[in-house]
Amino acid sequence: MPADKPNQKLVVAVSSRALFDLDESHRIFETQGKEAFCRYQIEHENEILEPGFGFALVKKFLDLNLAFPDEPLVEIILLSQNSADTGLRIFNSIAHHQLNITRAAFTSGVSPYAYISAFGAHLFLSANGDDVRKALDAGCPAATIVSGAASNPTSQLRIAFDGDAVLFSDDSERIYQQHGLAAFAANERNEAHTPLPGGPLKAFLSALHRIQTHFGPETAPIRTALVTARAAPAHERVVRTLRAWEIRIDEALFLGGMPKGAFLKAFGADIFFDDQKGHCDSAVLHQVAAAHVPNGITNRPES
């Protein structure tokens, strides 16, 4: 049974293309232009959209509210480049699928990233990589969902994170990329008692942790995992950082460079966040949903 009701809800913003399968209308937009797209959406506004890559994840987030129906744990915000006019089809589909989503921003072709902080969102999940980059540049947590396969059929929400450039800053990753593994390992040994700076998804993990604290360990509806290419002795700084942040992580896998996909499958991740596309691809190969966080030196190497 849940303990005390939460004092701050988790807010997740999701794009319409992450929530629903809008591939057909998006093809029309790219090949025939905005007017044809708008006409198509209006002509088909009573046709229900099929779930997109992020649908199952959003459904699990909303199901967390069953524990506190009077004071929800989670709110989902819709951020869409549709206009309010063409967005009717999206809200019709939301109603059909019985998703409790009531707040939205329709921006008529302009990136909606500016509204992430206005809504107080801890995460923006989108299918549009450009919007995600703009959000990260503005200091907002964001990720591009690149697959929707789900490996966890249970009701528990299981979320896995990479460490450097995702939960943590890319400070240590920069040393590795610029000076090699030996310099990285030496730095992490020397700085073992110095907490790592936070990365773009630190606040999201913190919000998940806040929900977890309202349940006993055996009944928690969320389980988290750190899945990192780090290995001993570089693990110590990670452990001490999470301790300093007072954030609970349920499982920590230090893989020393091994491919992550099989481990994510074993964990049963509903979604995995990583800054490197190769690790996202490994997750997808094992039927695990992945979201790319285009942050840090591996995504924007310095000239």
Coordinates of C-alpha atoms in Angstrom, one line a residue:
M1 CA 0.0 0.0 0.0
P2 CA 1.2 3.5 -0.7
A3 CA 2.4 5.5 2.3
D4 CA 1.8 9.3 2.2
K5 CA 0.5 11.1 -0.9
P6 CA 3.1 12.9 -3.0
N7 CA 3.9 16.6 -2.7
Q8 CA 5.0 17.2 -6.2
K9 CA 4.0 15.3 -9.4
L10 CA 6.1 14.2 -12.2
V11 CA 5.4 16.1 -15.4
V12 CA 6.3 14.5 -18.8
A13 CA 5.8 16.3 -22.0
V14 CA 5.3 14.2 -25.1
S15 CA 5.0 15.1 -28.8
S16 CA 2.1 14.0 -30.9
R17 CA 4.4 11.9 -33.2
A18 CA 5.9 10.1 -30.1
L19 CA 2.4 9.4 -28.8
F20 CA 0.7 8.3 -32.0
D21 CA 1.6 6.9 -35.4
L22 CA 1.6 10.0 -37.6
D23 CA 3.9 8.6 -40.2
E24 CA 1.4 8.9 -43.1
S25 CA 0.4 12.5 -42.4
H26 CA 4.1 13.3 -41.8
R27 CA 5.0 11.9 -45.2
I28 CA 2.3 14.1 -46.8
F29 CA 3.8 17.1 -45.0
E30 CA 7.3 16.4 -46.2
T31 CA 6.3 15.6 -49.8
Q32 CA 3.3 17.8 -50.4
G33 CA 3.6 20.7 -48.0
K34 CA 1.8 22.2 -45.0
E35 CA -1.5 22.9 -46.8
A36 CA -1.9 19.3 -47.9
F37 CA -1.0 18.1 -44.4
C38 CA -3.6 20.3 -42.8
R39 CA -6.2 19.3 -45.3
Y40 CA -5.4 15.6 -44.7
Q41 CA -5.6 15.9 -40.9
I42 CA -9.0 17.7 -41.1
E43 CA -10.4 15.2 -43.6
H44 CA -9.3 12.3 -41.3
E45 CA -9.9 13.9 -37.9
N46 CA -12.5 11.3 -37.0
E47 CA -10.2 8.4 -37.8
I48 CA -8.4 7.2 -34.7
L49 CA -4.7 7.2 -34.7
E50 CA -2.7 4.0 -33.9
P51 CA -0.3 4.1 -30.9
G52 CA 3.2 5.4 -31.6
F53 CA 6.6 4.5 -30.1
G54 CA 5.8 6.4 -26.8
F55 CA 2.2 5.2 -26.3
A56 CA 2.9 2.2 -24.1
L57 CA 5.3 4.3 -21.9
V58 CA 2.7 7.1 -21.5
K59 CA 0.0 4.6 -20.6
K60 CA 2.2 3.2 -17.8
F61 CA 3.0 6.7 -16.5
L62 CA -0.7 7.5 -16.3
D63 CA -1.5 4.1 -14.7
L64 CA 0.7 5.3 -11.8
N65 CA -2.1 7.7 -10.9
L66 CA -4.3 4.8 -9.8
A67 CA -2.6 4.8 -6.4
F68 CA -3.6 8.4 -5.8
P69 CA -6.7 9.3 -7.8
D70 CA -7.3 12.5 -5.9
E71 CA -3.8 13.8 -6.2
P72 CA -2.1 12.3 -9.3
L73 CA 1.5 11.2 -9.3
V74 CA 2.1 12.0 -13.0
E75 CA 0.8 14.5 -15.5
I76 CA 1.3 14.1 -19.3
I77 CA 1.4 17.2 -21.4
L78 CA 1.0 17.2 -25.2
L79 CA 3.4 19.4 -27.1
S80 CA 2.6 19.4 -30.8
Q81 CA 3.7 21.2 -34.0
N82 CA 0.1 20.7 -35.2
S83 CA -2.3 23.7 -35.2
A84 CA -5.2 23.6 -32.9
D85 CA -7.4 22.9 -35.9
T86 CA -5.4 19.9 -37.1
G87 CA -4.9 18.9 -33.5
L88 CA -8.5 17.8 -33.2
R89 CA -7.6 14.4 -34.6
I90 CA -5.0 14.0 -31.9
F91 CA -7.4 14.8 -29.1
N92 CA -10.1 12.6 -30.6
S93 CA -7.5 9.8 -30.5
I94 CA -6.5 10.6 -26.9
A95 CA -10.2 10.4 -25.9
H96 CA -10.7 7.1 -27.8
H97 CA -7.7 5.5 -26.0
Q98 CA -8.9 6.9 -22.7
L99 CA -5.7 8.7 -21.9
N100 CA -6.1 11.4 -19.2
I101 CA -4.3 14.2 -21.0
T102 CA -5.9 17.6 -20.7
R103 CA -3.1 20.1 -21.2
A104 CA -1.5 20.8 -24.6
A105 CA 0.4 23.3 -26.7
F106 CA -0.2 23.4 -30.5
T107 CA 2.4 25.6 -32.2
S108 CA 1.5 25.4 -36.0
G109 CA 4.8 24.3 -37.3
V110 CA 7.1 26.0 -34.7
S111 CA 9.2 23.9 -32.3
P112 CA 7.3 23.7 -29.0
Y113 CA 10.4 23.4 -26.9
A114 CA 9.9 26.8 -25.3
Y115 CA 6.9 25.5 -23.4
I116 CA 8.7 22.6 -21.7
S117 CA 9.9 24.8 -18.8
A118 CA 6.6 26.7 -18.7
F119 CA 4.7 23.5 -18.0
G120 CA 7.4 22.5 -15.5
A121 CA 8.2 19.3 -17.4
H122 CA 10.9 16.9 -16.1
L123 CA 11.2 15.3 -19.5
F124 CA 10.3 16.1 -23.1
L125 CA 9.9 12.9 -25.2
S126 CA 9.7 13.6 -29.0
A127 CA 10.2 11.9 -32.3
N128 CA 11.7 15.1 -33.7
G129 CA 15.4 15.2 -33.2
D130 CA 15.7 18.9 -34.0
D131 CA 13.1 19.8 -31.3
V132 CA 15.0 17.7 -28.8
R133 CA 18.3 19.4 -29.6
K134 CA 16.7 22.8 -29.2
A135 CA 15.3 21.7 -25.9
L136 CA 18.6 20.5 -24.6
D137 CA 20.3 23.7 -25.8
A138 CA 17.8 25.6 -23.7
G139 CA 18.6 23.6 -20.6
C140 CA 15.4 21.4 -20.8
P141 CA 15.6 17.6 -20.3
A142 CA 14.7 15.9 -23.6
A143 CA 15.2 12.7 -25.6
T144 CA 14.4 11.4 -29.1
I145 CA 12.4 8.2 -29.0
V146 CA 13.8 5.9 -31.7
S147 CA 11.8 2.7 -31.1
G148 CA 8.8 1.5 -29.3
A149 CA 9.3 -2.2 -28.6
A150 CA 8.4 -3.1 -25.0
S151 CA 10.2 -6.0 -23.2
N152 CA 8.3 -5.6 -19.9
P153 CA 4.8 -6.9 -19.9
T154 CA 4.2 -6.3 -16.2
S155 CA 2.5 -3.3 -14.7
Q156 CA 5.7 -2.1 -13.1
L157 CA 7.4 0.8 -15.0
R158 CA 11.1 0.0 -15.6
I159 CA 13.4 2.8 -16.8
A160 CA 17.1 2.4 -17.5
F161 CA 19.6 5.2 -17.9
D162 CA 23.1 5.6 -19.2
G163 CA 25.4 7.6 -16.9
D164 CA 27.8 10.1 -18.5
A165 CA 26.1 12.8 -20.5
V166 CA 22.6 11.5 -19.5
L167 CA 22.3 11.4 -15.7
F168 CA 25.7 13.0 -15.2
S169 CA 27.5 15.8 -17.1
D170 CA 29.9 14.8 -19.9
D171 CA 32.9 16.1 -18.0
S172 CA 34.4 12.7 -17.5
E173 CA 33.4 11.5 -21.0
R174 CA 35.3 14.5 -22.4
I175 CA 38.5 13.2 -20.7
Y176 CA 37.9 9.8 -22.2
Q177 CA 37.3 11.1 -25.7
Q178 CA 40.2 13.5 -25.7
H179 CA 42.8 11.7 -23.7
G180 CA 41.9 8.0 -23.6
L181 CA 40.9 5.4 -21.1
A182 CA 43.9 5.5 -18.9
A183 CA 43.5 9.3 -18.3
F184 CA 39.8 8.7 -17.7
A185 CA 40.4 6.0 -15.1
A186 CA 43.0 8.1 -13.3
N187 CA 40.7 11.1 -13.2
E188 CA 37.9 9.0 -11.7
R189 CA 40.1 7.5 -9.1
N190 CA 41.4 10.9 -8.1
E191 CA 37.9 12.4 -8.0
A192 CA 36.1 9.4 -6.5
H193 CA 34.9 11.5 -3.5
T194 CA 33.8 14.5 -5.7
P195 CA 30.2 14.1 -6.9
L196 CA 29.7 14.3 -10.7
P197 CA 27.8 17.4 -12.0
G198 CA 24.2 16.6 -13.0
G199 CA 23.3 15.8 -16.6
P200 CA 20.1 16.6 -18.5
L201 CA 18.0 13.8 -17.0
K202 CA 19.0 14.2 -13.4
A203 CA 15.8 16.0 -12.5
F204 CA 13.7 13.3 -14.2
L205 CA 15.4 10.5 -12.2
S206 CA 14.9 12.6 -9.0
A207 CA 11.2 12.9 -9.8
L208 CA 11.0 9.1 -10.3
H209 CA 12.8 8.6 -7.0
R210 CA 10.3 11.0 -5.3
I211 CA 7.4 8.7 -6.4
Q212 CA 9.2 5.6 -5.3
T213 CA 9.6 7.0 -1.7
H214 CA 5.8 6.8 -1.3
F215 CA 5.8 3.0 -1.6
G216 CA 7.5 0.1 0.1
P217 CA 10.3 -1.6 -1.8
E218 CA 8.1 -4.6 -2.6
T219 CA 5.2 -2.5 -3.9
A220 CA 7.0 0.3 -5.8
P221 CA 5.4 0.8 -9.2
I222 CA 8.7 2.0 -10.6
R223 CA 12.1 0.3 -10.9
T224 CA 15.2 2.1 -12.2
A225 CA 18.6 1.0 -13.4
L226 CA 21.9 2.6 -14.3
V227 CA 23.4 0.7 -17.3
T228 CA 26.9 2.2 -17.9
A229 CA 30.0 1.3 -19.9
R230 CA 32.0 2.2 -16.8
A231 CA 33.8 -0.5 -14.8
A232 CA 35.8 -0.6 -11.6
P233 CA 37.5 1.5 -10.4
A234 CA 35.4 4.2 -12.1
H235 CA 32.2 2.8 -10.5
E236 CA 33.0 4.4 -7.1
R237 CA 32.5 8.0 -8.2
V238 CA 29.1 7.0 -9.6
V239 CA 28.0 5.4 -6.4
R240 CA 29.1 8.3 -4.3
T241 CA 27.4 10.8 -6.6
L242 CA 24.0 9.1 -6.3
R243 CA 24.5 8.9 -2.6
A244 CA 25.3 12.7 -2.5
W245 CA 22.2 13.4 -4.5
E246 CA 20.1 11.2 -2.1
I247 CA 18.6 9.5 -5.2
R248 CA 17.8 5.8 -5.1
I249 CA 18.7 3.7 -8.1
D250 CA 17.5 0.1 -7.9
E251 CA 20.0 -1.6 -10.1
A252 CA 23.5 -0.6 -11.3
L253 CA 25.2 -2.4 -14.1
F254 CA 28.9 -1.6 -14.7
L255 CA 29.5 -3.3 -18.1
G256 CA 33.1 -2.2 -18.9
G257 CA 32.3 -1.6 -22.6
M258 CA 30.1 -4.7 -23.2
P259 CA 27.0 -4.2 -25.5
K260 CA 24.1 -3.1 -23.4
G261 CA 21.1 -4.7 -25.2
A262 CA 21.1 -8.1 -23.6
F263 CA 21.3 -6.6 -20.1
L264 CA 18.5 -4.2 -20.8
K265 CA 16.4 -7.1 -22.0
A266 CA 17.2 -9.0 -18.8
F267 CA 16.2 -5.9 -16.7
G268 CA 12.9 -5.7 -18.7
A269 CA 13.3 -2.0 -19.5
D270 CA 10.3 -0.2 -20.8
I271 CA 12.7 2.5 -22.1
F272 CA 16.4 3.1 -22.1
F273 CA 18.0 6.6 -22.3
D274 CA 21.6 6.9 -23.8
D275 CA 23.6 9.6 -25.4
Q276 CA 25.2 7.2 -27.9
K277 CA 23.2 6.0 -30.8
G278 CA 25.1 2.7 -30.9
H279 CA 23.8 1.8 -27.5
C280 CA 20.3 2.7 -28.5
D281 CA 20.7 0.4 -31.5
S282 CA 21.8 -2.4 -29.2
A283 CA 18.7 -1.9 -27.1
V284 CA 16.5 -2.0 -30.2
L285 CA 18.1 -5.3 -31.4
H286 CA 16.9 -6.8 -28.1
Q287 CA 13.3 -5.4 -28.4
V288 CA 13.8 -2.7 -25.8
A289 CA 12.5 0.8 -26.5
A290 CA 15.3 3.4 -26.7
A291 CA 15.5 7.2 -26.5
H292 CA 18.6 9.1 -27.7
V293 CA 19.8 12.0 -25.6
P294 CA 21.9 14.0 -28.1
N295 CA 24.0 15.7 -25.4
G296 CA 27.7 16.0 -24.8
I297 CA 30.9 15.6 -26.7
T298 CA 30.0 12.3 -28.5
N299 CA 27.1 14.2 -30.2
R300 CA 28.9 17.5 -30.8
P301 CA 32.6 16.9 -31.0
E302 CA 34.8 19.9 -30.8
S303 CA 36.7 21.0 -33.8

